[in-house]
Backbone as a ProteinNet text record, in pm:
[ID]
protein_1_A
[PRIMARY]
MIETLMSILFVYVFILLGYMAKRIFSEDMNTKTLTLMSVYFLQPFVTIWGFSTAKLHSEHLYVPFIYLAIILVLLIPTIILGKMIFNDPKERAIFSIAGFVGNTGNIGIPLGIALFGEASVIYTTLINIANIFVVYIIGVYIYSRGSFSIKDSLFNIVKIPIIPASVIAIYINIYDIPLSAQIQEFFKMGAYAGIVLQLFLLGTFLQGIRIKELHPKLFIGTISQKFVIVPLATAVILSFTHLPLFVQGIIFMEMMVPLAVANINLASLYNCKPKDVTSLILLSTLLFMPLLFGLSYVINHYYL
[TERTIARY]
-1758.1	-1629.5	-1644.2	-1751.5	-1774.5	-1798.4	-1874.8	-1903.2	-1774.2	-1684	-1555.2	-1473.6	-1469.4	-1395.4	-1453.1	-1584.8	-1649.5	-1620.8	-1623.9	-1596.9	-1454.4	-1360.2	-1220.2	-1205	-1273.4	-1264.3	-1319.1	-1430.4	-1488.5	-1398.3	-1332.3	-1237.6	-1127	-1082.4	-968.5	-1006.9	-1131.9	-1171	-1093.9	-1063.3	-987.6	-846.6	-793.2	-662.7	-673	-781.5	-804	-814.5	-881.2	-893.4	-756.1	-671.1	-536.4	-455.6	-471.6	-403.8	-447	-577.7	-630.3	-583.6	-582.5	-540.4	-395.4	-308.5	-166.7	-146.2	-224.2	-211	-257.8	-363.5	-418.8	-335.5	-299.3	-233	-81.2	-29.5	114.1	190	287.7	373.9	300.8	184.3	106.4	51.9	44	-1	123.5	163.1	288.9	271.5	337.2	323	389.5	496.1	562.6	470.1	397.7	303.1	191.5	140.6	36.1	86.4	211.4	270.8	280.8	329.3	341.6	204.5	105.1	-30.9	-82.3	-55.1	-103	-34.4	98.2	174.1	163	175.8	187.2	53.9	-49.7	-175	-294.6	-306.5	-427.7	-412.5	-294.5	-277.9	-298.6	-263.1	-297.9	-447.6	-530.7	-675.3	-713.5	-649.4	-676.7	-643.3	-531.8	-488	-584.9	-618.4	-708.1	-845.2	-896.7	-1026.9	-1022.8	-911.7	-898.8	-907.2	-843.9	-848.7	-988.5	-1066.8	-1199.8	-1304.2	-1268.1	-1366.5	-1387	-1294.7	-1307.9	-1248.1	-1320.7	-1272.8	-1165.8	-1052.7	-944.2	-976.8	-968.3	-987.2	-865.6	-831.3	-710.2	-711.3	-830.5	-836.7	-810.9	-816.9	-791.9	-647.8	-578.9	-449.9	-341.4	-355.6	-250	-240.6	-350.3	-347.9	-254.8	-269.7	-174.5	-31.5	-13.6	121.5	186.7	109.7	163.5	191.7	103.4	124.8	257.7	281.6	406.5	525.8	509.3	619.7	661.1	562.5	593.4	670.6	628.7	697.7	842.3	864.3	1000.4	1086.8	1029.3	1104.6	1147.2	1058.9	1088.4	1170.2	1159.8	1226.5	1378.8	1430.5	1576	1643.8	1599.5	1662.5	1638.4	1524.6	1496.7	1596.7	1629.5	1727.9	1864.7	1901.6	2030.3	2033.1	1923.8	1914.5	1921.3	1857	1859.5	2000.1	2080.8	2220	2301.2	2265.2	2336.8	2295.8	2169.2	2116.9	2136.4	2114.2	2111.3	2230.8	2289.2	2396.3	2341.7	2233.1	2169.2	2097.3	2133.4	2069.7	1919.7	1874.2	1731.1	1653.5	1705.3	1640.5	1645.5	1753.8	1766.7	1660.9	1636.8	1536.6	1396.6	1366.1	1234.1	1210.6	1308.4	1295.3	1277.3	1347	1346.2	1212.4	1139.5	1020.5	889.8	892.7	767.5	673.2	727.3	644.8	574.5	623.8	563.5	460.7	459	361.5	245	154.5	42.7	-80.6	-172.6	-295.8	-397.2	-368.8	-453.1	-584.3	-595.1	-716.5	-814.3	-783.2	-875.9	-909.5	-815.5	-840	-859.8	-775.5	-778.3	-910.8	-967.6	-1090.9	-1210.6	-1240.1	-1353.3	-1330.1	-1205.2	-1176.5	-1199.1	-1165.1	-1188.3	-1336.7	-1419.3	-1565.1	-1614.4	-1561.1	-1603.5	-1562.7	-1443.4	-1392.2	-1429.1	-1439.2	-1459.4	-1588.7	-1654.1	-1773.4	-1740.4	-1842.8	-1824.2	-1746.7	-1736.3	-1658.9	-1511.3	-1467.1	-1326.5	-1292.4	-1393.4	-1369.6	-1281.1	-1307.4	-1228	-1081.2	-1054.1	-916	-849.3	-920.5	-861.1	-838.7	-927.9	-910.4	-786.3	-767.8	-650.9	-521.5	-525.4	-407	-375	-479.3	-456.8	-394.1	-436.3	-377.3	-230.8	-202.6	-64.2	21.4	-40.5	32.9	76.9	5	43.7	183.8	209.4	341	448.4	411.2	506.3	544.3	442.3	465	547.5	505.6	561.9	673.9	717.3	839.7	942.3	912.9	1005.5	1013.6	896.4	894.1	967.3	943	1010.1	1161	1205.4	1349.8	1413.9	1354.5	1416.6	1410.5	1295.3	1289.2	1386.3	1401.9	1496.3	1639.4	1670.5	1806.4	1845.4	1747.1	1779.5	1847.3	1827.1	1883.6	1951.5	1926.3	1975.9	2065.4	2139.6	2223	2136	2196.3	2122.5	2064.2	2144.3	2099.9	1980.4	1991.5	1882.4	1757.8	1777.7	1663.8	1587.1	1659.5	1594.6	1520.8	1581	1517.8	1390.4	1389.6	1270.3	1151.5	1178.4	1070.3	1006.2	1090.9	1042.8	958.9	995.8	927.1	787.1	761.5	631.9	524.3	419.6	317.5	223.1	228.6	135	162.2	289.3	322	262.3	285.7	219.3	66.8	14.9	-129.9	-180.6	-102.2	-140.4	-140.8	-41.2	-33.1	-156.4	-192.7	-311.6	-437	-446.6	-564.4	-576	-463.2	-463.8	-507.8	-457.7	-494.2	-645.8	-699.7	-844	-924.2	-874.9	-945	-940.9	-821.8	-806.4	-884.5	-877.6	-944.1	-1087.3	-1132.6	-1271.8	-1315.4	-1230.5	-1262	-1371.1	-1482.3	-1594.3	-1563.9	-1603.1	-1590.4	-1730.3	-1759.2	-1890.6	-1909.6	-2034	-2065.1	-2000.6	-1992.4	-1931.5	-1780.9	-1713.2	-1568.7	-1544.3	-1625.6	-1611.6	-1630.1	-1728.2	-1751.6	-1635.2	-1575.4	-1459	-1342.3	-1314.2	-1205.6	-1237.4	-1363.4	-1403.8	-1385.7	-1422.9	-1405.3	-1257.5	-1173.4	-1029.7	-972.2	-1020.4	-971.8	-1009.1	-1134.3	-1177.1	-1098.8	-1072.7	-992.5	-852.4	-794.3	-660.7	-656.6	-759.2	-765.7	-778.6	-867.4	-886.8	-759.2	-692.2	-569.9	-460.6	-451.8	-354	-379	-503.7	-537.4	-513.9	-552	-531.3	-381.8	-300.2	-155.3	-97.1	-145.8	-100.1	-129.1	-247	-282.4	-189.7	-148.1	-56.8	77.3	123.1	249.6	233.7	116.1	93	100.6	66.7	62.4	198.6	304.1	436.2	521	467.7	552.6	569.6	680.6	707.7	745.5	650.6	672.7	794.6	819.2	933.5	1066.8	1065.1	1187.1	1214.9	1118.4	1136.5	1238.9	1338.9	1445.1	1384.5	1408.1	1349.3	1383.4	1503.4	1544.3	1460.3	1430.8	1349.8	1205.7	1154.8	1017.9	1002.9	1088.4	1079.5	1101.7	1200.7	1231.8	1117.7	1061.4	956	825	786.6	659.1	665.1	777.7	789.2	793	854.8	855.6	713.9	637.9	503.2	405.9	406.6	302.5	346.5	475.8	523.1	594	703.7	788.1	716.9	662.9	597.3	475.6	383.5	268.6	309.3	405.2	447.8	514	601.6	667.7	566.4	467	362.1	283.6	247.5	171.6	251	381.4	465.5	473.5	497.7	507.3	375.9	264.2	133.2	101.8	153.8	126.6	185.7	283.7	345.5	276.5	176	103.3	-21.9	-86.7	-210.5	-332.4	-316	-427	-535	-661.6	-768.2	-742.9	-780.9	-757.9	-823.4	-937	-1007.6	-916.8	-851.1	-763.3	-636.2	-582.7	-465.3	-494.2	-613.4	-651	-657.3	-706.3	-713.5	-573.5	-482.4	-344.8	-278.7	-300.6	-244.9	-295.1	-423.7	-483.4	-421.2	-407	-353.7	-208.6	-133.6	5.1	15.7	-95.1	-91.2	-154.3	-217.2	-277.3	-169	-201.7	-101.2	-39.4	62.1	135.8	44	64.8	-19.4	22.1	-75.7	-50.3	44.3	49.4	138.2	284.2	318.3	455.2	491.6	390.7	413.5	449.7	376.6	403.3	549.7	599.2	735.5	840.6	816.8	913.2	926.3	813.7	815.8	879.8	842.1	891.4	1042.3	1098.8	1242	1317.5	1254.3	1319.8	1378.8	1295.5	1342.3	1270.3	1300.2	1244.8	1092.5	1017.9	871.6	806	866.4	809.1	815.9	929.2	943	846.5	831.2	738.9	595.6	560.7	427.3	403.1	502.7	490.1	466.9	538.1	523.4	384	331.9	197.4	94	106.3	12.9	17.2	137.6	152.3	105.7	135.7	92.7	-59.6	-123.3	-269.7	-333.9	-276.8	-330.2	-310.6	-194.6	-167	-253.2	-292	-370.1	-510.5	-563.5	-699.6	-715.9	-632.4	-647.5	-605.5	-512.1	-467.2	-576.8	-677.3	-787.7	-857.6	-869.9	-940.3	-859.1	-726.8	-641.3	-641.8	-640.9	-645.7	-776.1	-885.7	-1016.1	-1018.1	-957.4	-951.3	-872	-755.6	-670.7	-743.4	-809	-881.8	-992	-1072.1	-1187	-1146.6	-1032.1	-993.8	-900.8	-832.3	-734.7	-763.5	-842.8	-863.8	-1009.7	-1102.9	-1244.6	-1307.2
-1158.5	-1199.3	-1247.2	-1326.9	-1377.5	-1261.1	-1160.4	-1044.4	-969.8	-960.5	-894.3	-969.2	-1101.7	-1183.5	-1167.8	-1165.2	-1151.9	-1015.4	-909.8	-775.8	-766.3	-829.4	-829.2	-907.4	-1022.7	-1105.4	-1032	-960.8	-888.9	-774.3	-707.4	-601.1	-656.1	-777.4	-833.8	-900.1	-885.9	-927.2	-843.8	-718	-631.6	-684.8	-756.8	-819.8	-926.8	-1003.1	-1106.5	-1044.5	-928.6	-861.2	-818.7	-767.7	-730.4	-850.2	-961.3	-1085.7	-1130.5	-1127.9	-1171.3	-1078.1	-947.8	-851.7	-874.5	-897.6	-919.2	-1052.3	-1152.1	-1284.1	-1280	-1202.9	-1196.5	-1106.6	-987.3	-888.7	-885.6	-959.9	-978.4	-845.3	-830.1	-711.8	-583	-593.3	-472.6	-406.4	-483.4	-430.2	-389.5	-263.1	-215.1	-178.8	-254	-230.5	-100.2	-60	65.2	184.3	181.1	288.9	294.1	177.3	171.5	226.7	195.3	245.6	397.2	453.4	599.7	667	607.4	661.9	662.2	552.8	539.8	639.1	640.1	720.3	869.3	908.7	1051.9	1119.8	1041.7	1104.1	1069.3	943.6	903.7	894.9	858	847.9	981.5	1097.2	1224.1	1238.6	1185.8	1188.8	1103	985.7	897.7	970.2	1041.6	1113	1223.8	1308.5	1421.6	1371.8	1271.1	1216.1	1153	1084.5	1021.1	1122.1	1237.6	1341.1	1402.9	1392.8	1454.2	1364.9	1238.5	1144.6	1159.8	1226	1243.1	1376.3	1448.3	1576.4	1552.3	1619.2	1605.4	1681.8	1612.2	1674.1	1642.8	1733.7	1719.3	1591.3	1549.2	1430.4	1301.6	1307.7	1188.7	1181.3	1294.4	1302	1218.1	1191.8	1116	973.1	918.9	780.4	763.2	844	828.5	863.6	956.1	990.2	872.5	802.9	684.8	573.7	559.5	462	488.6	614.7	652.3	632.4	664.1	650.1	504	413.4	270.5	222.6	267.4	228.3	277.6	401.9	457.2	383.3	348.6	275.4	138.3	70.1	-63.9	-61	48.9	56.7	56.6	127.6	140.7	5.7	-74.3	-206.6	-298.6	-278.8	-360.5	-331.3	-203.8	-165.6	-223.8	-216	-271.4	-422.5	-488.5	-633.8	-670.3	-589.4	-614.4	-609.9	-517.4	-507	-629.2	-689.3	-807.5	-933.4	-939.6	-1062.4	-1065.7	-950	-948.4	-873.8	-933.1	-867	-785.7	-834.8	-765.8	-641.2	-522	-399	-392.6	-456.7	-455.6	-544.2	-661.6	-747.7	-683.1	-614.1	-542.9	-434.4	-363.6	-256.8	-314.2	-424.1	-487.2	-532.8	-600.8	-649.5	-534.3	-422.7	-310.5	-238.4	-230.7	-144.8	-217.3	-326.9	-388.8	-423.6	-477.1	-517.2	-403.1	-280.6	-163.6	-94.2	-129	-70.7	-167.9	-159.5	-252.1	-199.9	-290.3	-254.8	-198.6	-80.5	-18.4	35.5	46.6	100.3	-7.5	-79.2	-177.6	-290.2	-325	-431.2	-374.6	-279.7	-227.2	-163.7	-79.8	-8.2	-102.9	-188.7	-281.2	-382.4	-423.6	-517.7	-451.7	-323.3	-249.2	-243.3	-223.1	-219.5	-355.8	-462.8	-597.4	-632.4	-590.4	-628.6	-530.2	-402	-299.1	-219.8	-232.4	-153	-22.4	55.4	179	286.2	272.6	368.4	366	260.7	248.3	326.7	369.3	426.6	551.9	640.5	762.5	729.6	626.5	588.3	516.7	423.1	350.4	442.6	540.4	636.4	721.9	769.5	852.7	772.5	646.4	560.6	536.6	519.2	501.2	625.7	742.3	867.6	876.5	839.5	840	744.2	634	534.7	590.3	690.9	756.3	816	877.9	938.1	830.9	716.5	605.3	556.5	540.9	488.3	584.7	712.1	803.4	894.1	871.1	936.1	827.7	748.7	642.5	535.1	494.4	389.9	429.3	550	598.2	598.1	646.8	654.7	515.3	422.6	290.7	209.3	211	138.8	200.2	331.6	397.1	353.9	334.1	297.2	161.3	81.8	-45.6	-28	90.5	115.2	250.2	344.7	481.9	521.6	631.3	687.3	757.7	797.9	869	998.9	1073.8	1201.1	1181.6	1083.2	1058.6	1006.1	927.5	874.1	986.6	1082.5	1197.3	1281.9	1294.1	1371.3	1302.5	1168.9	1094.2	1125.1	1150.8	1187.5	1318.4	1415.7	1548.4	1539.1	1447.9	1437.2	1377.6	1302.1	1236.5	1340.7	1350.7	1455.4	1430.9	1311.8	1279.5	1362	1395.1	1470.7	1611.6	1691.5	1822.4	1811.3	1704.9	1683.7	1661.2	1589.9	1566.4	1695.9	1781	1909.5	1994.3	1998.3	2074	2016.4	1882.7	1817.3	1845.5	1843.5	1873.4	2017.3	2107.5	2249.4	2267.8	2202.6	2211.5	2155.9	2044.5	1979.5	2063.1	2108.5	2181.7	2312.6	2384.3	2514.1	2503.1	2378.3	2351.3	2430.9	2427.7	2497.5	2420.1	2482.8	2410.1	2370.8	2250.3	2201.1	2168.3	2210.1	2183.2	2033.1	1991.2	1849.6	1796.6	1884.5	1842.8	1817	1903.6	1886.1	1760.4	1738.7	1619.4	1493	1495.7	1380.2	1359.7	1471.2	1466.2	1395	1433	1368.7	1222.5	1195.1	1057.6	968.2	1018.2	940.9	911.5	1014.6	995.4	896.9	904	813.6	669	646.7	510.9	456.1	543.9	500.9	461.4	539	509.4	378.2	351.9	227.3	107.4	121.1	12	-13.7	93.4	77.2	9.3	40.1	-26.3	-176.1	-214.6	-356.6	-422.9	-352.3	-401.8	-422.9	-327.5	-336.1	-457	-485.2	-603.8	-729.5	-734.5	-849.9	-869	-757.8	-769.6	-828.2	-794.8	-851.3	-997	-1031.5	-1169.8	-1265.1	-1214.9	-1301.6	-1364	-1289.6	-1340.2	-1390.1	-1392.3	-1429.8	-1580.8	-1618.9	-1758.7	-1762.5	-1802.6	-1796.8	-1878.5	-1988.6	-2072.6	-2001.9	-1894.3	-1818.8	-1715.6	-1693.9	-1600.4	-1655.9	-1573.3	-1617.6	-1655.3	-1779.8	-1823.3	-1730.4	-1677.3	-1588.1	-1460.9	-1408.7	-1286.9	-1316.5	-1430.9	-1468.8	-1488.1	-1569.9	-1599.4	-1472.6	-1393.7	-1271.4	-1171	-1145.7	-1044.7	-1090.1	-1215.3	-1265.8	-1278.3	-1327.8	-1339.1	-1201.5	-1107.4	-969.3	-913.2	-935.2	-878.4	-936.2	-1067.7	-1133.5	-1178.4	-1167.9	-1210.3	-1096.4	-1049.7	-952.1	-818.2	-762.6	-630.9	-633.3	-732	-733.6	-748.6	-837.5	-857.3	-731.8	-671	-548.4	-436.5	-429.3	-327.3	-345.3	-470.6	-498.2	-456.8	-484.2	-446.8	-295.1	-225.4	-79	-16.6	-66	-11.4	-33.2	-141.5	-170.5	-64.2	11.2	116.4	251.6	255.5	380.5	385.1	498.9	515.9	518.3	464.2	460.6	364.3	393.7	297	166.3	54.5	-75.7	-83.4	-18.4	-15	42.1	153.8	219.2	136.9	79.9	-6.9	-123	-180.1	-292.3	-254.4	-133.8	-86.6	-71.9	-11.2	5.6	-131.1	-222.8	-357.9	-426	-414.6	-474.6	-417.3	-283.3	-217.4	-257.1	-287.4	-329.6	-471.5	-544.7	-684.9	-710.7	-609	-630.8	-665	-741	-784.9	-669.4	-700.7	-598.4	-524.9	-394.5	-310.5	-319.9	-296.8	-294.9	-180.8	-76.1	37.7	-4.5	-118.2	-169.5	-195	-238.6	-266	-137.4	-29.8	98.1	137	131.7	178.3	80.2	-49.9	-149	-142.6	-122.2	-111.4	19.6	128.8	260.6	271.3	206.5	217.5	87.8	-1.3	-123.4	-203.1	-225.2	-296.1	-430.8	-519.5	-654.7	-657.9	-594.1	-590.9	-728.2	-824.5	-959.6	-1023.1	-1005.3	-1059.9	-991.5	-860.4	-786	-833.1	-857.3	-908.1	-1042.9	-1130.5	-1261.2	-1245.1	-1152.4	-1130.2	-1077.4	-987.5	-934	-1045.8	-1128.6	-1239	-1335.4	-1375.4	-1472.9	-1415.6	-1288.9	-1228.3	-1217.1	-1189.6	-1180.1	-1317.3	-1420.9	-1556.4	-1604	-1576.4	-1618.6	-1543.7	-1421.1	-1339.1	-1394.9	-1466.2	-1519.3	-1611.2	-1715.4	-1798.4	-1724.8	-1630.6	-1555.2	-1463.3	-1432.9	-1347.3	-1402.5	-1533.9	-1594.4	-1580.6	-1595.2	-1573.9	-1428.5	-1337.8	-1194.6	-1159.3	-1215.8	-1190.1	-1236	-1350	-1402.3	-1308.2	-1264.1	-1173.1	-1042.9	-987.3	-859.8	-874.5	-981.4	-1000.6	-1027.4	-1094.1	-1132.7	-1032.9	-949	-859.3	-711.5	-677.7	-535.1	-491	-584.6	-547.1	-594.3
793.2	737.3	592.8	567.1	431.6	335.4	380.9	296.5	263.5	361.3	338.1	233.9	248.1	152	11.9	1.1	-128.8	-191.2	-109.3	-162.4	-213.5	-141.4	-184.6	-314.7	-322.9	-443.5	-565.5	-549.4	-662.2	-706.9	-611.2	-647.2	-735.5	-703.8	-775.2	-907.1	-946.1	-1081.2	-1183.5	-1148	-1239.2	-1262.9	-1164.1	-1183.1	-1291.6	-1287.7	-1389.5	-1528.3	-1538.6	-1667.9	-1720	-1630.5	-1670.5	-1716.7	-1646	-1683.1	-1822.6	-1847.5	-1977.2	-2088.8	-2061.4	-2163.7	-2204.3	-2105.4	-2135	-2207.8	-2170	-2233.5	-2378.3	-2404.5	-2540.7	-2630.8	-2580.1	-2665.4	-2649.9	-2552.2	-2534.4	-2532.8	-2622.2	-2621	-2659.2	-2720.5	-2752.2	-2625.1	-2517.7	-2388.7	-2309.8	-2323.8	-2266.7	-2119	-2030.3	-1885.9	-1842.4	-1911.7	-1875.4	-1899.2	-2010	-2040.4	-1936.4	-1898.2	-1796.4	-1662.8	-1629.7	-1504.9	-1506.1	-1616.5	-1627.6	-1619.2	-1683.4	-1676.9	-1533.1	-1462.5	-1325.5	-1232.5	-1231.3	-1134.5	-1161.9	-1287.5	-1318.8	-1351.2	-1383	-1424.8	-1335.5	-1291.9	-1220.7	-1069.2	-1019.4	-874	-801.6	-861	-793.7	-768	-859.3	-838.3	-716.5	-704.5	-590.5	-460.2	-459.1	-339.4	-301.3	-397	-368.3	-326.2	-395.2	-359	-220.7	-188.4	-57.7	55.8	39.2	141.5	152.4	46.8	49.8	114.3	143.6	197.3	347.6	416.7	561.6	603.3	688.7	740.1	845.9	831.3	927.1	1055.2	1168.7	1299.4	1385.2	1474.7	1555.7	1639.1	1686.9	1772	1695.2	1561.1	1479.5	1428.2	1425	1357.2	1422.9	1553.4	1620.7	1568.3	1512.3	1464.3	1343.7	1236.6	1125.6	1165.3	1259.4	1303.4	1376.2	1458	1526.5	1426.2	1328.4	1220.8	1149.3	1114.6	1047.2	1138.9	1268	1363	1377.8	1382.5	1393.8	1271.7	1154	1031.2	1032.3	1073.4	1077.5	1178	1294	1396.4	1345.1	1272.9	1222.1	1093.5	1018.1	888.1	901.4	999.6	1014	1037.6	1136.3	1150.9	1031.4	961.5	843.2	732.1	712.1	610.6	645.2	773.4	818	796.7	832.3	814	665.9	581.3	437.3	380.6	430.9	384.4	425.8	537.5	585.3	509.9	465.7	404	252.8	184.9	38.6	-20.5	-122.8	-196.6	-313.7	-373.2	-485.5	-432.7	-481.3	-430.3	-457.3	-565.5	-596.1	-498.6	-467.9	-369.6	-231.9	-202.4	-75.1	-63.7	-173.8	-174.6	-153.6	-222.5	-210.3	-67.3	-8.6	128.9	226.7	201.9	296	303.2	190.8	188.2	158.3	82.7	36.5	151.3	260.9	373.4	443.7	423.4	487.9	398.7	271.1	178	167.2	263.8	269.8	197.6	169.7	98.4	198.1	250	352.8	297.2	164.6	103.7	61.8	-46.4	-102.9	-5.5	82.3	179.6	320.3	359.5	495.8	535.8	449	484.6	497.8	397.3	415.4	526.8	548.6	656.1	792.1	802.3	925.6	959.3	857.3	879.5	928.1	869.6	907.2	1050.4	1091.6	1222.9	1333.6	1300.2	1402.5	1384.9	1270.2	1245.1	1174.6	1144.3	1067.6	1144.6	1276.5	1356.2	1318.6	1250.5	1212.3	1086.7	1009.2	876.7	882.8	978.8	987.8	1012.9	1092.6	1124.2	1007.7	944.6	832.5	712.3	694.7	585.3	607.5	730.5	760.9	752.9	794.9	782.5	635.4	554.5	410.8	348.9	395.3	346.8	390	516.6	565.4	483.4	440.3	361.4	226.2	176.9	52	64.6	181.1	203.2	219.9	279.6	290.5	151.3	65.9	-69.6	-153.7	-156.8	-255.9	-203.7	-80.5	-33.3	1.5	105.3	145.7	37.5	-15.2	-117.2	-243.6	-291.1	-412.2	-392.6	-278.2	-253.3	-248.6	-170.7	-154	-282.1	-351.5	-479.3	-580.7	-578.2	-668.8	-640.4	-512	-474.5	-530.3	-573.2	-635.2	-769.9	-832.2	-965.8	-978.8	-885.8	-900.1	-783.5	-803.6	-697.9	-593.7	-481.7	-377.6	-432.3	-507.6	-564.6	-657.2	-747.6	-842.4	-771.6	-665.5	-590.8	-521.5	-464.8	-401.6	-506.1	-624.3	-731.9	-779.4	-776	-816.8	-726.2	-597.6	-505.4	-548.9	-585.9	-626.2	-753.8	-842.4	-971	-960.1	-853.1	-838.7	-809.6	-892.5	-874	-757.4	-697.5	-590.4	-465	-439.2	-318.8	-324.2	-431.9	-437.1	-439.8	-500.6	-501.5	-358.9	-278.3	-138.5	-59.3	-83.2	-13.7	-45.6	-172.8	-215	-149.8	-147.7	-90.2	60.1	130.7	274.8	297.9	214.9	227.4	208.3	106.9	80.6	198.1	254.5	364.2	491.7	529.8	655.8	654.4	542.4	534.3	482.5	467.4	431.5	307.7	205.8	81.5	7.9	-21.4	-83.5	-228.3	-261.8	-398.6	-449.5	-569.4	-626.3	-647	-658.7	-678.8	-806.7	-909.3	-1035.8	-1019.9	-942.7	-920.7	-837	-734.5	-652	-734.8	-824	-910.6	-1007	-1053	-1141.2	-1072.5	-946.7	-872.1	-843	-815.3	-786.4	-908.2	-1025.4	-1149.2	-1174.1	-1156.3	-1175.5	-1075.3	-949.3	-845	-875.4	-915.4	-947.4	-1066.8	-1163.8	-1279.3	-1234.4	-1141.2	-1090.5	-1014.5	-933.2	-856.7	-950.3	-1049.6	-1146.1	-1225.6	-1267.3	-1346.5	-1264.2	-1134.7	-1048.7	-1044.9	-1026.7	-1022.2	-1158.1	-1264.1	-1400.7	-1426.5	-1381.6	-1401.2	-1330.3	-1209.6	-1137.7	-1218.6	-1280.5	-1362.2	-1480.8	-1543.7	-1658.4	-1616.8	-1496.2	-1448.2	-1407.1	-1355.6	-1315.1	-1433.5	-1552.3	-1669.9	-1699	-1672	-1710.1	-1595.5	-1472.4	-1359.6	-1350.6	-1291.4	-1259.7	-1113	-1028.6	-884.1	-843.6	-913.7	-878	-903.2	-984.4	-1008.9	-899.8	-810.6	-701.1	-603.5	-568.6	-478.3	-343.1	-295.6	-167.7	-51.8	-50.9	58.2	58.9	-61.6	-71.5	-30.5	-72.7	-37.7	112.7	172.2	315.7	397.9	358.2	432	429.6	311.2	297.5	361.6	338.5	392.1	545.1	598.4	744	808.2	739.8	790.2	792.6	684.7	670.1	771	789.1	867.9	1007.7	1038.1	1170.5	1244	1187.4	1257.8	1276.3	1167.3	1175.3	1268	1257.2	1349.3	1496	1525	1663.2	1719.7	1639.5	1683.2	1703	1613.9	1625.9	1755.2	1786.1	1909	2033	2031.9	2146	2159.6	2048.3	2051.5	2097.5	2044.5	2081.5	2228.8	2288	2429	2521.8	2472.9	2553.2	2533.2	2447.7	2425	2512.2	2514.7	2590.9	2498.6	2378.6	2284	2332.1	2303.7	2333.7	2259.4	2319.5	2256.7	2119.3	2103.4	1975	1865.9	1895.5	1798.5	1778	1886.1	1873.2	1778.1	1791.1	1705.3	1559.2	1530.9	1392.1	1333.5	1409.2	1361.1	1340.8	1437.3	1425.6	1298.5	1272.3	1152.5	1025.8	1020.8	901	874.8	979.4	962.2	907.3	911.6	870.8	734.6	673	541.3	439.3	334.7	237.3	159.4	83.1	7.9	-89.4	-100	-185.2	-331.7	-418.5	-563.2	-599.5	-514.6	-541.5	-550.9	-488	-500.5	-646.1	-723.6	-866	-939.7	-910.7	-976.2	-961.5	-838	-810.9	-862.5	-843.1	-891.9	-1043.4	-1112.6	-1258.4	-1303.6	-1236.1	-1274.8	-1261.9	-1158.4	-1131.1	-1159.2	-1237.2	-1284.2	-1168.7	-1065.6	-946.2	-934.9	-1029.7	-1033.7	-1015.5	-1105.1	-1090.1	-1091.6	-1162.5	-1165	-1026.4	-957.4	-822.3	-726.2	-741.2	-655.2	-678.8	-806.1	-838.6	-772.7	-776.1	-711	-561.4	-499.4	-355.6	-321.5	-406.5	-383.8	-393.1	-497.3	-516.2	-398.4	-359.2	-250.9	-117.2	-92	35	41.6	-73.6	-77.7	-55.2	-115.5	-97.8	46	103.4	240.7	341.1	305.7	398.6	419.9	319.7	330.1	452.4	468.1	589.6	716.7	704.4	821.6	875.8	790.8	833.6	957.6	964.4	1077.1	1205.2	1194.3	1310.1	1353.3	1254.6	1284.2	1354.2	1306.7	1366.9	1512.9	1539.8	1677.3	1767.7	1720.7	1798.9	1826.9	1725.3	1741.6	1845.3	1833.2	1922.5	2067.8	2087.7	2222.8	2291.8	2215.3	2276.9	2256.2	2153.6	2123.2	2129.1	2148	2154.2	2286.3
[MASK]
++++++++++++++++++++++++++++++++++++++++++++++++++++++++++++++++++++++++++++++++++++++++++++++++++++++++++++++++++++++++++++++++++++++++++++++++++++++++++++++++++++++++++++++++++++++++++++++++++++++++++++++++++++++++++++++++++++++++++++++++++++++++++++++++++++++++++++++++++++++++++++++++++++++++++++++++

């Protein structure tokens, strides 16, 4: 557990660098430019590289499909609840989707190894890949709805290059198209750059946030949804499946990881209160640290 915490802390050193860069260079450090670089140029590399890290097999595919199904089942009542609670369409959009865009990669994969061992890697990797579709289809649409019409929000999904990149990556994976070591290294370099830039971008937004300005209703609603409602609902839904407890535990864990940095990309790109989203990411990450011990207890006593 300590090793997992340390690995997560070292990853987030890049957030500190982004914070320092924004504090030193102020307006010269343009967050909109960084967002465009991340979404349109580097995130496709992350997607293609992610698909190349594990061979897709039919016996593994049901896990990401169940992960997506749980999100869709919970998303509909969440959207309805958001319309009842929030009048501001941007806050409604954040509440509706942020809790479902979890950090399944930077936190989920190493945490899975710590709690379940290396046998979890194939499952956490596939769930992280499935999360790409949650982020860049459902996430793009809902964050867009905070500022755009239905038509424009749907068009925003088409414009995102990550979706066609994912299709190409799946095709390469399924048909086992060989890639030379140089090409693999090329995608890996681009992916690492994309991951670092995402963390760096979060740091630039952290520099200017004022947590006390975050609407209490949005904070309580999103955090309680992320760490209470979604995990409990997931556990209930999984109990009706015939999945092995080991696999159920992995899905449960992935549903509880804190908000992903990708939320920043979309909130910034579509002008959906990126400062508030940054505050939520920071607070969810800090709250997750003590919750790790409770999560570890639940996993060990109910899923292992």
